[in-house]
Coordinates of C-alpha atoms and ligand atoms in Angstrom, one line a residue:
M1 CA 26.4 -85.2 -8.5
S2 CA 25.8 -87.6 -11.5
A3 CA 23.2 -86.8 -14.1
S4 CA 21.3 -89.8 -13.0
A5 CA 20.8 -88.2 -9.6
F6 CA 18.4 -85.8 -11.3
I7 CA 16.4 -88.5 -12.9
D8 CA 12.9 -88.3 -11.6
L9 CA 11.0 -91.6 -11.8
L10 CA 7.2 -91.7 -11.4
T11 CA 4.9 -94.6 -11.9
M12 CA 2.4 -94.5 -14.8
Q13 CA -0.4 -94.2 -12.4
D14 CA 1.3 -91.2 -10.8
L15 CA 1.6 -89.7 -14.2
M16 CA -2.1 -90.1 -15.1
M17 CA -3.1 -88.9 -11.7
Q18 CA -0.8 -85.9 -11.8
P19 CA -2.9 -82.7 -11.4
L20 CA -2.4 -80.2 -14.2
D21 CA -0.4 -77.8 -12.1
E22 CA 2.0 -80.5 -11.0
W23 CA 2.4 -81.6 -14.6
F24 CA 3.4 -78.0 -15.5
E25 CA 6.1 -78.2 -12.8
T26 CA 7.3 -81.5 -14.1
I27 CA 7.7 -80.1 -17.6
C28 CA 9.5 -77.0 -16.2
R29 CA 11.8 -79.3 -14.3
S30 CA 12.6 -81.1 -17.6
Y31 CA 13.9 -77.7 -18.8
S32 CA 15.7 -76.6 -15.7
H33 CA 17.1 -80.1 -14.6
P34 CA 17.2 -82.4 -17.5
P35 CA 17.0 -85.3 -17.9
T36 CA 13.5 -86.0 -16.4
V37 CA 12.1 -89.5 -16.8
V38 CA 8.4 -90.2 -16.2
D39 CA 7.3 -93.8 -16.2
G40 CA 10.5 -94.8 -18.0
L41 CA 9.8 -92.1 -20.6
L42 CA 12.6 -89.5 -21.0
L43 CA 10.7 -86.2 -21.4
P44 CA 11.7 -84.3 -24.5
G45 CA 14.7 -82.0 -24.3
F46 CA 14.8 -78.3 -25.5
P47 CA 16.5 -76.4 -28.3
P48 CA 18.8 -73.5 -27.4
D49 CA 17.1 -70.5 -25.8
N50 CA 17.8 -68.3 -28.8
L51 CA 15.8 -70.7 -31.0
Q52 CA 13.0 -70.8 -28.5
A53 CA 12.9 -67.0 -28.5
N54 CA 13.0 -66.7 -32.3
T55 CA 9.9 -69.0 -32.6
T56 CA 7.8 -68.1 -29.6
G57 CA 9.2 -64.7 -28.4
Q58 CA 10.1 -66.1 -25.0
T59 CA 12.2 -68.8 -23.4
G60 CA 12.1 -71.4 -20.7
V61 CA 9.3 -71.2 -18.1
A62 CA 7.7 -68.2 -19.6
T63 CA 7.2 -69.8 -23.0
L64 CA 6.1 -73.1 -21.3
K65 CA 3.5 -71.2 -19.3
E66 CA 1.9 -69.8 -22.5
A67 CA 1.9 -73.3 -24.0
F68 CA 0.5 -74.8 -20.8
V69 CA -2.5 -72.4 -20.7
F70 CA -3.3 -73.6 -24.3
Y71 CA -2.9 -77.3 -23.3
Q72 CA -5.1 -76.9 -20.3
D73 CA -7.8 -75.1 -22.3
C74 CA -7.7 -78.0 -24.9
V75 CA -8.0 -80.7 -22.2
E76 CA -10.8 -78.9 -20.3
T77 CA -12.7 -77.7 -23.4
F78 CA -12.5 -81.0 -25.2
A79 CA -13.9 -82.7 -22.1
S80 CA -16.7 -80.1 -21.7
L81 CA -17.7 -80.7 -25.3
G82 CA -18.1 -84.4 -24.6
A83 CA -14.8 -85.3 -26.4
A84 CA -12.4 -85.9 -23.5
I85 CA -9.0 -87.2 -24.4
Q86 CA -8.6 -91.0 -23.9
Y87 CA -5.3 -92.8 -23.7
E88 CA -5.9 -94.6 -27.0
H89 CA -6.6 -91.4 -28.9
T90 CA -4.2 -89.8 -31.4
L91 CA -3.2 -86.2 -31.7
L92 CA -1.5 -84.1 -34.4
D93 CA 0.3 -80.9 -33.5
F94 CA 0.1 -78.7 -36.7
G95 CA 3.0 -76.3 -37.0
M96 CA 4.6 -77.9 -33.9
G97 CA 7.8 -75.9 -34.1
W98 CA 10.2 -77.4 -31.5
G99 CA 7.4 -79.3 -29.8
R100 CA 6.6 -76.8 -27.1
I101 CA 2.9 -77.7 -27.1
A102 CA 3.1 -81.4 -28.1
R103 CA 5.1 -82.3 -25.0
F104 CA 2.3 -81.4 -22.6
F105 CA 0.0 -84.1 -24.2
L106 CA 2.4 -86.8 -22.9
R107 CA 0.3 -86.6 -19.7
D108 CA -2.7 -87.9 -21.6
L109 CA -1.4 -89.9 -24.5
P110 CA 1.5 -92.3 -25.2
L111 CA 4.4 -90.9 -27.2
A112 CA 3.4 -93.2 -30.1
N113 CA 0.1 -91.4 -30.4
I114 CA 1.5 -87.9 -30.6
H115 CA 2.4 -86.6 -34.1
G116 CA 3.6 -83.3 -35.5
L117 CA 3.7 -81.5 -38.9
D118 CA 5.7 -78.5 -39.8
V119 CA 6.9 -76.7 -42.9
M120 CA 10.4 -76.3 -41.5
D121 CA 12.7 -79.3 -41.9
E122 CA 14.9 -78.0 -39.0
F123 CA 11.9 -78.3 -36.6
V124 CA 11.1 -81.8 -37.7
E125 CA 14.7 -82.8 -37.0
I126 CA 14.7 -81.1 -33.6
C127 CA 11.5 -82.9 -32.6
R128 CA 12.6 -86.3 -33.9
N129 CA 15.7 -85.9 -31.8
T130 CA 14.3 -84.4 -28.6
F131 CA 11.1 -86.7 -28.5
R132 CA 13.0 -89.7 -29.9
S133 CA 10.1 -90.3 -32.2
T134 CA 9.7 -90.5 -36.0
N135 CA 6.1 -89.2 -35.7
F136 CA 7.2 -85.7 -36.8
H137 CA 6.9 -84.9 -40.5
A138 CA 7.7 -82.1 -42.9
T139 CA 5.0 -80.7 -45.2
P140 CA 4.7 -78.3 -48.0
P141 CA 3.1 -75.0 -47.0
F142 CA -0.1 -76.0 -48.8
P143 CA -1.7 -79.5 -48.5
P144 CA -1.8 -82.4 -49.1
S145 CA 0.4 -83.5 -46.2
P146 CA 2.1 -86.9 -46.2
L147 CA -0.2 -88.1 -43.4
E148 CA -2.9 -90.8 -43.6
A149 CA -6.6 -90.0 -43.8
G150 CA -8.9 -90.6 -40.8
T151 CA -6.1 -91.1 -38.4
Y152 CA -6.4 -88.3 -35.8
N153 CA -8.9 -87.7 -33.0
Y154 CA -7.4 -84.2 -32.3
I155 CA -5.6 -81.6 -34.3
V156 CA -4.1 -78.7 -32.4
G157 CA -2.2 -75.7 -33.7
Y158 CA -0.9 -72.9 -31.6
S159 CA 0.2 -69.6 -33.3
V160 CA -0.2 -71.0 -36.8
F161 CA -3.7 -69.8 -37.9
S162 CA -2.5 -66.5 -36.4
H163 CA -0.1 -66.3 -39.4
L164 CA -1.5 -68.2 -42.4
S165 CA -3.2 -66.6 -45.4
E166 CA -6.9 -67.0 -46.1
R167 CA -6.2 -69.6 -48.8
A168 CA -3.7 -71.5 -46.7
C169 CA -6.2 -71.6 -43.7
A170 CA -9.0 -72.8 -46.0
E171 CA -6.9 -75.5 -47.6
W172 CA -5.6 -76.7 -44.3
M173 CA -9.1 -76.9 -42.8
Q174 CA -10.0 -79.2 -45.8
E175 CA -6.9 -81.3 -45.1
F176 CA -7.8 -81.5 -41.4
H177 CA -11.2 -82.8 -42.4
R178 CA -9.4 -85.6 -44.4
L179 CA -7.0 -86.4 -41.6
L180 CA -9.5 -86.5 -38.7
A181 CA -11.4 -89.6 -37.5
P182 CA -15.2 -89.2 -37.3
G183 CA -16.1 -86.7 -34.6
G184 CA -12.5 -85.4 -34.5
M185 CA -11.8 -82.1 -32.8
V186 CA -9.6 -79.2 -33.8
A187 CA -8.2 -76.4 -31.6
L188 CA -6.5 -73.5 -33.4
T189 CA -5.4 -70.1 -32.1
T190 CA -5.6 -66.9 -34.1
R191 CA -4.7 -63.3 -33.4
G192 CA -7.3 -61.4 -31.2
R193 CA -8.8 -58.0 -31.8
P194 CA -6.8 -56.4 -29.0
F195 CA -3.6 -57.2 -30.8
L196 CA -4.6 -54.6 -33.5
Y197 CA -4.6 -51.9 -30.8
F198 CA -1.2 -53.2 -29.5
C199 CA 0.3 -53.0 -33.0
E200 CA -1.1 -49.6 -33.7
S201 CA 0.3 -48.3 -30.4
M202 CA 3.8 -49.2 -31.6
K203 CA 3.4 -46.6 -34.4
G204 CA 5.8 -43.6 -34.2
Q205 CA 7.8 -45.2 -31.3
G206 CA 10.9 -45.7 -33.4
H207 CA 10.7 -49.5 -33.3
T208 CA 12.6 -51.5 -35.9
G209 CA 12.5 -55.2 -36.6
Y210 CA 9.3 -57.2 -35.9
L211 CA 7.7 -54.5 -33.7
G212 CA 8.3 -51.9 -36.4
A213 CA 6.8 -54.2 -39.0
L214 CA 3.8 -54.9 -36.8
S215 CA 3.2 -51.1 -36.4
S216 CA 3.1 -50.6 -40.1
M217 CA 1.4 -53.8 -41.3
F218 CA -1.9 -51.9 -42.0
D219 CA -2.1 -48.3 -43.3
D220 CA -5.3 -47.8 -41.4
F221 CA -5.9 -49.9 -38.2
N222 CA -9.4 -48.5 -37.9
A223 CA -10.3 -50.0 -41.2
A224 CA -8.7 -53.4 -40.2
R225 CA -10.8 -53.3 -37.0
S226 CA -14.0 -52.5 -39.0
S227 CA -13.2 -55.4 -41.3
Y228 CA -12.7 -57.7 -38.3
D229 CA -16.0 -56.5 -36.8
R230 CA -17.8 -57.2 -40.1
G231 CA -16.7 -60.8 -39.7
E232 CA -14.0 -60.7 -42.4
F233 CA -10.6 -62.5 -42.5
V234 CA -8.0 -59.9 -41.7
H235 CA -4.4 -60.6 -42.9
S236 CA -1.2 -58.7 -43.6
N237 CA 1.8 -60.1 -45.4
R238 CA 3.8 -56.9 -45.6
E239 CA 7.6 -57.0 -45.4
G240 CA 8.7 -57.9 -41.8
V241 CA 5.6 -59.7 -40.8
S242 CA 6.0 -62.5 -43.3
G243 CA 8.2 -65.0 -41.5
G244 CA 11.2 -64.8 -43.8
G245 CA 13.1 -67.8 -45.2
A246 CA 10.7 -70.6 -45.9
M247 CA 7.8 -68.5 -44.6
T248 CA 7.0 -66.5 -47.7
T249 CA 4.4 -63.8 -48.3
E250 CA 2.5 -66.3 -50.4
F251 CA 1.1 -67.9 -47.3
Y252 CA 2.5 -66.3 -44.1
G253 CA 2.0 -63.0 -42.2
E254 CA -0.3 -61.8 -39.4
T255 CA -3.8 -63.2 -39.3
F256 CA -6.9 -62.2 -37.3
I257 CA -9.9 -64.6 -37.7
P258 CA -13.1 -63.3 -36.1
R259 CA -15.7 -65.7 -34.6
A260 CA -18.3 -65.1 -37.4
Y261 CA -15.8 -65.9 -40.1
A262 CA -14.6 -69.1 -38.3
A263 CA -18.3 -70.2 -38.0
R264 CA -19.1 -69.5 -41.6
A265 CA -16.1 -70.2 -43.7
Y266 CA -15.4 -73.8 -42.7
S267 CA -19.0 -74.8 -42.1
H268 CA -19.0 -77.3 -45.0
G269 CA -16.8 -79.6 -42.9
F270 CA -16.9 -78.3 -39.3
V271 CA -19.1 -76.9 -36.6
L272 CA -17.4 -74.1 -34.6
E273 CA -18.2 -75.3 -31.1
R274 CA -16.5 -72.5 -29.2
F275 CA -14.5 -69.3 -29.8
Q276 CA -12.7 -68.9 -26.5
F277 CA -10.9 -65.7 -25.5
D278 CA -10.3 -64.6 -22.0
P279 CA -7.5 -62.0 -22.0
P280 CA -5.1 -61.5 -20.2
R281 CA -5.1 -65.2 -19.2
Q282 CA -5.1 -66.2 -22.9
S283 CA -2.9 -64.3 -25.3
H284 CA -4.6 -65.8 -28.3
P285 CA -8.3 -66.7 -29.0
I286 CA -8.8 -70.4 -29.5
M287 CA -11.3 -71.7 -32.1
F288 CA -12.7 -75.2 -31.2
F289 CA -14.1 -77.1 -34.2
R290 CA -15.8 -80.5 -34.5
K291 CA -15.7 -82.5 -37.7
K292 CA -19.1 -82.9 -39.3
Ligands
SAM1 C1 4.9 -69.1 -34.4 S1 5.5 -70.8 -34.7 C2 4.6 -71.7 -33.4 C3 5.2 -73.0 -33.1 C4 4.5 -73.9 -32.1 N1 3.1 -74.2 -32.5 C5 4.5 -73.3 -30.7 O1 3.5 -72.7 -30.3 O2 5.6 -73.3 -30.1 C6 4.6 -71.2 -36.2 C7 4.9 -72.6 -36.7 O3 4.1 -72.9 -37.8 C8 5.0 -73.5 -38.8 N2 4.3 -73.2 -40.1 C9 4.2 -72.1 -40.8 N3 3.5 -72.2 -41.9 C10 3.2 -73.5 -42.0 C11 2.4 -74.3 -42.9 N4 1.9 -73.8 -44.0 N5 2.3 -75.6 -42.7 C12 2.8 -76.2 -41.5 N6 3.5 -75.5 -40.6 C13 3.7 -74.2 -40.8 C14 6.3 -72.8 -38.7 O4 7.4 -73.5 -39.2 C15 6.4 -72.7 -37.1 O5 7.0 -73.8 -36.6

């Protein structure tokens, strides 16, 4: 059968009407049976499974499922906060990796209105090729970014503020304030408190690699939990949990931002509208902010 036999054409109206669960199936089909075309738009392709696993811990449908839950939470929570996504809006995926999250927003926004920013040139290249878009840009680990002020209605970041240092988070929040249009919204995930128990439970199990590093990122996990409960920013950049390569200990590790800190630390520029965490459905808490 020719490749074109797999091509799946839907009308624009079909796309906008597509219920969320059908949209998830469509994105999964773009992984299992590429190419998938929706309203003349070729859905983005995927990097090799080993790269997917290295960046997200999973591959294929499993990694897409995690991304879809975040996407769905963004769509529904933005709407419930009176900031529903409109077709003419513009979105920035901060730390977009290979575009796992960004692709889901093609249901709501034209490709031209979806942008991405990442510290890794390799990911920028992958997204430029797979999305066939020049809207993906490289950035230094600390702002300023090369992007224009007042441009975006939404900034989303999955599994980025679960790694950045306190200084990097603070500086990026300031940069997001510059990049957002008035009333712009931000959705960022961070590590949740249960993850401290998970990492502690790995201690003494003989793990090496990333799991071994997680188990020893704090000498005293009780102290880390107490610090979290006092509303403090909890971060480790010990060897093995800093990303390696371009992800240096200067700005990268494992990060747990409690609700009280999120509400207080960025209050000069943002209102924390919601701190959403519903495990096991969500693996990461999401902080929803509105630009003041
Ligand atoms: C765990 S991956 C998540 C990727 C993507 N958001 C996803 O969920 O598939 C973290 C991403 O953040 C990027 N990153 C790390 N530090 C960054 C920084 N200071 N500025 C921009 N991107 C950064 C990494 O290159 C990587 O793509």
